[in-house]
mmCIF file of C-alpha atoms in Angstrom:
data_model
loop_
_atom_site.group_PDB
_atom_site.id
_atom_site.type_symbol
_atom_site.label_atom_id
_atom_site.label_comp_id
_atom_site.label_asym_id
_atom_site.label_seq_id
_atom_site.Cartn_x
_atom_site.Cartn_y
_atom_site.Cartn_z
ATOM 1 C CA MET A 1 0.000 0.000 0.000
ATOM 2 C CA ILE A 2 1.191 3.527 -0.748
ATOM 3 C CA ASN A 3 2.152 5.779 2.151
ATOM 4 C CA TYR A 4 -0.452 8.118 3.616
ATOM 5 C CA THR A 5 -0.782 10.660 6.427
ATOM 6 C CA ILE A 6 -3.970 11.621 8.271
ATOM 7 C CA TYR A 7 -4.870 14.857 10.048
ATOM 8 C CA GLU A 8 -8.118 14.256 11.875
ATOM 9 C CA ASN A 9 -10.853 16.706 12.749
ATOM 10 C CA LYS A 10 -13.115 15.080 15.327
ATOM 11 C CA ASP A 11 -15.849 17.646 14.686
ATOM 12 C CA SER A 12 -16.180 16.760 10.994
ATOM 13 C CA SER A 13 -17.246 13.674 9.059
ATOM 14 C CA ASN A 14 -15.985 15.079 5.752
ATOM 15 C CA TRP A 15 -12.720 13.961 4.193
ATOM 16 C CA VAL A 16 -10.445 15.816 1.776
ATOM 17 C CA THR A 17 -7.845 13.710 -0.040
ATOM 18 C CA PHE A 18 -4.808 15.442 -1.543
ATOM 19 C CA VAL A 19 -3.038 13.968 -4.587
ATOM 20 C CA HIS A 20 0.307 15.452 -5.640
ATOM 21 C CA GLY A 21 1.865 15.503 -9.103
ATOM 22 C CA ALA A 22 4.717 13.552 -10.692
ATOM 23 C CA GLY A 23 8.020 14.161 -8.955
ATOM 24 C CA GLY A 24 6.366 15.701 -5.895
ATOM 25 C CA SER A 25 5.144 14.200 -2.637
ATOM 26 C CA SER A 26 2.564 14.867 0.039
ATOM 27 C CA SER A 27 4.910 17.519 1.455
ATOM 28 C CA ILE A 28 3.864 19.967 -1.296
ATOM 29 C CA TRP A 29 0.585 20.477 0.599
ATOM 30 C CA PHE A 30 2.305 22.033 3.637
ATOM 31 C CA LYS A 31 0.502 25.337 3.025
ATOM 32 C CA GLN A 32 -2.894 23.621 3.028
ATOM 33 C CA ILE A 33 -2.833 21.354 6.094
ATOM 34 C CA ARG A 34 -3.603 23.913 8.805
ATOM 35 C CA ASP A 35 -6.454 25.651 6.960
ATOM 36 C CA PHE A 36 -8.128 22.444 5.804
ATOM 37 C CA GLN A 37 -7.811 20.598 9.104
ATOM 38 C CA LYS A 38 -9.913 23.334 10.713
ATOM 39 C CA HIS A 39 -12.859 22.154 8.600
ATOM 40 C CA TYR A 40 -12.270 18.544 7.503
ATOM 41 C CA ASN A 41 -10.400 15.327 8.008
ATOM 42 C CA VAL A 42 -7.334 15.492 5.777
ATOM 43 C CA LEU A 43 -5.707 12.584 3.928
ATOM 44 C CA LEU A 44 -2.348 13.092 2.199
ATOM 45 C CA LEU A 45 -1.037 10.471 -0.229
ATOM 46 C CA ASP A 46 2.446 9.675 -1.521
ATOM 47 C CA LEU A 47 2.095 8.141 -4.980
ATOM 48 C CA ARG A 48 4.156 5.114 -6.012
ATOM 49 C CA GLY A 49 7.880 5.739 -5.709
ATOM 50 C CA HIS A 50 7.333 9.246 -4.300
ATOM 51 C CA GLY A 51 7.852 10.560 -0.788
ATOM 52 C CA ASN A 52 7.686 7.627 1.634
ATOM 53 C CA SER A 53 6.029 5.254 -0.844
ATOM 54 C CA LYS A 54 9.162 3.323 -1.704
ATOM 55 C CA PRO A 55 8.918 0.678 -4.436
ATOM 56 C CA ASN A 56 8.193 -2.735 -2.917
ATOM 57 C CA LEU A 57 9.004 -6.131 -4.397
ATOM 58 C CA LYS A 58 5.603 -6.372 -6.113
ATOM 59 C CA ALA A 59 6.066 -2.947 -7.731
ATOM 60 C CA LYS A 60 9.527 -3.860 -8.975
ATOM 61 C CA PHE A 61 8.122 -6.852 -10.844
ATOM 62 C CA ASN A 62 5.161 -4.829 -12.120
ATOM 63 C CA GLN A 63 7.110 -2.900 -14.717
ATOM 64 C CA LYS A 64 4.304 -0.865 -16.282
ATOM 65 C CA TYR A 65 2.401 1.865 -14.486
ATOM 66 C CA THR A 66 -1.064 2.780 -15.764
ATOM 67 C CA PHE A 67 -3.499 5.465 -14.689
ATOM 68 C CA SER A 68 -5.957 2.734 -13.683
ATOM 69 C CA ALA A 69 -3.389 0.987 -11.495
ATOM 70 C CA LEU A 70 -2.460 4.274 -9.799
ATOM 71 C CA ALA A 71 -6.149 5.051 -9.201
ATOM 72 C CA ASN A 72 -6.505 1.660 -7.550
ATOM 73 C CA ASP A 73 -3.647 2.588 -5.200
ATOM 74 C CA ILE A 74 -5.852 5.443 -3.985
ATOM 75 C CA LEU A 75 -8.852 3.123 -3.602
ATOM 76 C CA GLU A 76 -6.794 0.718 -1.497
ATOM 77 C CA VAL A 77 -6.017 3.471 1.020
ATOM 78 C CA LEU A 78 -9.636 4.673 1.175
ATOM 79 C CA ASP A 79 -10.870 1.121 1.735
ATOM 80 C CA CYS A 80 -8.249 0.496 4.405
ATOM 81 C CA LEU A 81 -9.322 3.641 6.276
ATOM 82 C CA LYS A 82 -13.022 2.917 5.648
ATOM 83 C CA ILE A 83 -13.527 6.271 3.936
ATOM 84 C CA GLY A 84 -16.693 5.884 1.873
ATOM 85 C CA ARG A 85 -16.558 9.235 0.081
ATOM 86 C CA SER A 86 -14.093 12.096 -0.093
ATOM 87 C CA HIS A 87 -13.492 15.419 -1.729
ATOM 88 C CA PHE A 88 -10.320 15.252 -3.837
ATOM 89 C CA VAL A 89 -7.743 18.004 -4.364
ATOM 90 C CA GLY A 90 -4.994 17.487 -6.929
ATOM 91 C CA ILE A 91 -2.171 19.380 -8.567
ATOM 92 C CA SER A 92 -0.749 18.865 -12.068
ATOM 93 C CA LEU A 93 -0.609 15.147 -12.917
ATOM 94 C CA GLY A 94 -2.498 14.446 -9.700
ATOM 95 C CA THR A 95 -5.575 15.937 -11.378
ATOM 96 C CA ILE A 96 -5.399 13.241 -14.062
ATOM 97 C CA LEU A 97 -5.350 10.542 -11.388
ATOM 98 C CA ILE A 98 -8.335 12.100 -9.609
ATOM 99 C CA ARG A 99 -10.336 12.202 -12.828
ATOM 100 C CA GLN A 100 -9.343 8.598 -13.599
ATOM 101 C CA PHE A 101 -10.428 7.575 -10.089
ATOM 102 C CA ALA A 102 -13.756 9.376 -10.588
ATOM 103 C CA GLU A 103 -14.291 7.552 -13.888
ATOM 104 C CA MET A 104 -13.767 4.217 -12.163
ATOM 105 C CA TYR A 105 -15.389 4.915 -8.786
ATOM 106 C CA PRO A 106 -17.740 7.907 -9.131
ATOM 107 C CA THR A 107 -19.693 7.142 -5.953
ATOM 108 C CA ARG A 108 -16.525 7.624 -3.889
ATOM 109 C CA VAL A 109 -15.978 11.212 -5.093
ATOM 110 C CA GLN A 110 -17.927 14.119 -3.577
ATOM 111 C CA SER A 111 -16.107 16.795 -5.543
ATOM 112 C CA MET A 112 -12.932 17.317 -7.564
ATOM 113 C CA ILE A 113 -10.616 20.292 -7.212
ATOM 114 C CA MET A 114 -8.086 20.444 -10.038
ATOM 115 C CA GLY A 115 -5.125 22.743 -9.410
ATOM 116 C CA GLY A 116 -2.849 23.356 -12.399
ATOM 117 C CA ALA A 117 -5.035 20.857 -14.245
ATOM 118 C CA ILE A 118 -3.730 19.002 -17.280
ATOM 119 C CA LEU A 119 -6.467 18.418 -19.850
ATOM 120 C CA LYS A 120 -4.530 18.714 -23.095
ATOM 121 C CA MET A 121 -0.900 18.564 -24.109
ATOM 122 C CA ASN A 122 -0.187 21.598 -26.305
ATOM 123 C CA PHE A 123 2.552 21.710 -28.945
ATOM 124 C CA ARG A 124 5.271 22.676 -26.477
ATOM 125 C CA SER A 125 4.331 19.940 -24.014
ATOM 126 C CA GLN A 126 4.197 17.382 -26.851
ATOM 127 C CA VAL A 127 7.753 18.399 -27.794
ATOM 128 C CA LEU A 128 8.805 17.999 -24.158
ATOM 129 C CA MET A 129 7.383 14.464 -24.080
ATOM 130 C CA LYS A 130 9.205 13.529 -27.278
ATOM 131 C CA LEU A 131 12.488 14.904 -25.949
ATOM 132 C CA GLY A 132 11.971 13.010 -22.712
ATOM 133 C CA ASN A 133 11.356 9.757 -24.551
ATOM 134 C CA VAL A 134 14.510 10.243 -26.617
ATOM 135 C CA PHE A 135 16.790 11.053 -23.669
ATOM 136 C CA LYS A 136 15.220 9.209 -20.703
ATOM 137 C CA TYR A 137 17.711 6.316 -20.925
ATOM 138 C CA VAL A 138 20.678 8.568 -21.720
ATOM 139 C CA LEU A 139 20.525 11.557 -19.374
ATOM 140 C CA PRO A 140 20.202 11.437 -15.579
ATOM 141 C CA TYR A 141 16.529 11.993 -14.813
ATOM 142 C CA LEU A 142 17.209 15.075 -12.694
ATOM 143 C CA ILE A 143 18.640 16.916 -15.697
ATOM 144 C CA LEU A 144 15.420 16.190 -17.612
ATOM 145 C CA TYR A 145 13.270 17.080 -14.628
ATOM 146 C CA ARG A 146 15.038 20.414 -14.075
ATOM 147 C CA PHE A 147 14.516 21.230 -17.737
ATOM 148 C CA PHE A 148 10.821 20.289 -17.656
ATOM 149 C CA ALA A 149 10.281 22.273 -14.446
ATOM 150 C CA PHE A 150 11.860 25.375 -15.952
ATOM 151 C CA VAL A 151 9.796 25.176 -19.152
ATOM 152 C CA ILE A 152 6.528 24.709 -17.229
ATOM 153 C CA MET A 153 7.393 27.243 -14.498
ATOM 154 C CA PRO A 154 9.746 29.773 -16.152
ATOM 155 C CA LYS A 155 9.114 33.037 -14.296
ATOM 156 C CA ALA A 156 10.896 34.431 -11.237
ATOM 157 C CA ASN A 157 7.737 34.155 -9.108
ATOM 158 C CA HIS A 158 7.564 30.432 -10.003
ATOM 159 C CA LYS A 159 10.981 29.775 -8.461
ATOM 160 C CA GLN A 160 9.713 28.450 -5.107
ATOM 161 C CA SER A 161 7.456 25.918 -6.832
ATOM 162 C CA ARG A 162 10.187 24.949 -9.262
ATOM 163 C CA LEU A 163 12.749 24.324 -6.516
ATOM 164 C CA LEU A 164 10.218 22.478 -4.358
ATOM 165 C CA PHE A 165 9.458 19.969 -7.095
ATOM 166 C CA ILE A 166 13.111 19.558 -8.065
ATOM 167 C CA ASN A 167 14.081 18.865 -4.445
ATOM 168 C CA GLU A 168 11.284 16.320 -4.115
ATOM 169 C CA ALA A 169 12.243 14.699 -7.417
ATOM 170 C CA LYS A 170 15.740 14.067 -6.031
ATOM 171 C CA LYS A 171 14.166 11.360 -3.864
ATOM 172 C CA LEU A 172 13.090 9.385 -6.933
ATOM 173 C CA TYR A 173 15.187 6.695 -8.574
ATOM 174 C CA GLN A 174 16.104 6.693 -12.284
ATOM 175 C CA LYS A 175 14.077 3.509 -12.896
ATOM 176 C CA GLU A 176 11.094 4.966 -11.068
ATOM 177 C CA PHE A 177 11.229 8.130 -13.174
ATOM 178 C CA ILE A 178 11.264 6.040 -16.351
ATOM 179 C CA LYS A 179 8.201 4.062 -15.203
ATOM 180 C CA TRP A 180 6.312 7.279 -14.582
ATOM 181 C CA PHE A 181 7.462 8.790 -17.854
ATOM 182 C CA ARG A 182 6.083 5.797 -19.746
ATOM 183 C CA LEU A 183 2.628 6.979 -18.691
ATOM 184 C CA THR A 184 2.961 9.657 -21.384
ATOM 185 C CA ALA A 185 2.291 6.931 -23.955
ATOM 186 C CA GLU A 186 -1.346 6.728 -22.816
ATOM 187 C CA ILE A 187 -1.873 10.331 -21.784
ATOM 188 C CA ASN A 188 -3.282 11.737 -25.042
ATOM 189 C CA PRO A 189 -6.213 9.283 -25.440
ATOM 190 C CA VAL A 190 -6.975 9.543 -21.715
ATOM 191 C CA LEU A 191 -7.093 13.347 -21.822
ATOM 192 C CA ARG A 192 -9.150 13.306 -25.022
ATOM 193 C CA TRP A 193 -11.769 11.190 -23.234
ATOM 194 C CA PHE A 194 -11.755 13.509 -20.219
ATOM 195 C CA ARG A 195 -12.367 16.527 -22.467
ATOM 196 C CA GLN A 196 -15.255 14.819 -24.227
ATOM 197 C CA VAL A 197 -17.098 13.321 -21.253
ATOM 198 C CA GLU A 198 -18.581 15.427 -18.456
ATOM 199 C CA LEU A 199 -19.039 13.656 -15.126
ATOM 200 C CA ASN A 200 -21.913 14.552 -12.822
ATOM 201 C CA ILE A 201 -19.483 15.511 -10.053
ATOM 202 C CA PRO A 202 -18.935 19.114 -8.850
ATOM 203 C CA THR A 203 -15.561 20.189 -10.231
ATOM 204 C CA LEU A 204 -13.474 23.281 -9.555
ATOM 205 C CA TYR A 205 -10.471 24.138 -11.707
ATOM 206 C CA VAL A 206 -7.978 26.452 -10.006
ATOM 207 C CA MET A 207 -5.433 27.762 -12.498
ATOM 208 C CA GLY A 208 -2.706 30.379 -12.503
ATOM 209 C CA GLU A 209 -3.086 33.082 -15.143
ATOM 210 C CA GLU A 210 0.566 32.430 -16.093
ATOM 211 C CA ASP A 211 0.032 28.687 -16.608
ATOM 212 C CA TYR A 212 0.369 29.200 -20.349
ATOM 213 C CA MET A 213 0.759 25.508 -21.187
ATOM 214 C CA PHE A 214 -2.486 24.268 -19.639
ATOM 215 C CA LEU A 215 -4.881 27.154 -18.916
ATOM 216 C CA PRO A 216 -6.227 27.600 -22.503
ATOM 217 C CA SER A 217 -7.500 24.021 -22.741
ATOM 218 C CA VAL A 218 -9.046 24.206 -19.260
ATOM 219 C CA ARG A 219 -11.002 27.329 -20.262
ATOM 220 C CA LYS A 220 -12.452 25.471 -23.255
ATOM 221 C CA VAL A 221 -13.415 22.405 -21.217
ATOM 222 C CA VAL A 222 -15.125 24.469 -18.500
ATOM 223 C CA GLU A 223 -17.190 26.222 -21.185
ATOM 224 C CA LYS A 224 -18.230 22.815 -22.505
ATOM 225 C CA HIS A 225 -18.744 21.143 -19.098
ATOM 226 C CA PHE A 226 -20.671 24.074 -17.660
ATOM 227 C CA LYS A 227 -23.177 21.884 -15.775
ATOM 228 C CA SER A 228 -20.583 20.534 -13.346
ATOM 229 C CA SER A 229 -17.494 22.728 -13.684
ATOM 230 C CA GLN A 230 -16.256 26.101 -12.457
ATOM 231 C CA LEU A 231 -12.984 27.913 -13.075
ATOM 232 C CA VAL A 232 -10.993 30.197 -10.788
ATOM 233 C CA VAL A 233 -7.978 31.931 -12.350
ATOM 234 C CA ILE A 234 -5.436 33.334 -9.891
ATOM 235 C CA GLU A 235 -3.486 36.429 -10.926
ATOM 236 C CA ASN A 236 0.317 36.569 -10.886
ATOM 237 C CA CYS A 237 0.493 32.809 -10.519
ATOM 238 C CA GLY A 238 1.916 29.936 -12.509
ATOM 239 C CA HIS A 239 1.322 26.190 -12.579
ATOM 240 C CA VAL A 240 1.630 25.229 -8.899
ATOM 241 C CA VAL A 241 -1.195 27.367 -7.544
ATOM 242 C CA ASN A 242 -1.345 25.790 -4.081
ATOM 243 C CA VAL A 243 2.234 26.905 -3.350
ATOM 244 C CA GLU A 244 2.500 30.222 -5.192
ATOM 245 C CA GLN A 245 -0.821 31.673 -3.990
ATOM 246 C CA ALA A 246 -1.714 29.423 -1.061
ATOM 247 C CA ASN A 247 -4.146 31.745 0.739
ATOM 248 C CA THR A 248 -6.182 32.465 -2.391
ATOM 249 C CA PHE A 249 -6.133 28.776 -3.317
ATOM 250 C CA ASN A 250 -7.238 27.655 0.160
ATOM 251 C CA GLN A 251 -10.079 30.157 0.373
ATOM 252 C CA ALA A 252 -11.414 29.249 -3.081
ATOM 253 C CA VAL A 253 -11.246 25.510 -2.461
ATOM 254 C CA ILE A 254 -12.761 25.555 1.046
ATOM 255 C CA SER A 255 -15.621 27.750 -0.171
ATOM 256 C CA PHE A 256 -16.254 25.373 -3.062
ATOM 257 C CA ILE A 257 -16.169 22.246 -0.879
ATOM 258 C CA ASN A 258 -18.587 23.800 1.618
ATOM 259 C CA SER A 259 -20.997 24.539 -1.228
ATOM 260 C CA SER A 260 -20.671 20.969 -2.550
ATOM 261 C CA LYS A 261 -21.503 19.040 0.638
#
């Protein structure tokens, strides 16, 4: 089972589950814990190979990671803790896992909050994936990760987020990075399905106005999925909205969750 951390609120029966992105860990939510624990029970997850979820013997033999398998990792924790339903908050690739989980187990999801959501790979991100596939066996993964982080978060005010993810990525292994990078092979058809199909689950997208790679596609999807979706765009903010503008992010998300109970 993947590693998890709980912050209980004995006055609440509501759960909020946080899902980080590739290369991160549950520690990226350090600016959310205090505010959210005042209102809800908080569950933080470390995805496979990240944070304190070290690869076990079973994972080493299971060479291929899929979005479905990673979603089932989340289900295993919820079942173990006997959490019937939860609100889910994700960042970057974590938003893809939340949406995949909701596709598979919709009754377990009360709402979805998608920070720095990835719904379409634009031309620049497609080029990044191709470069990564060419060099993933040649270059040390940290060189690739630093490059990706700089392209996605290029501005001076993105520096804290950039360094946070790079420092967390140092805890990965080269083989683990390659397993995660292989997920890019299935990402385009998965995202195409997500853009086409609207789930009947309250969804809030929280995007930075400077998230030039992913914000345009999110705007289009929210216009199309208007029955279930809302969009909050945070000024002077890049991809990692929960770190760069934590107070604004927390207020928007807590307000949304309270309206979705």
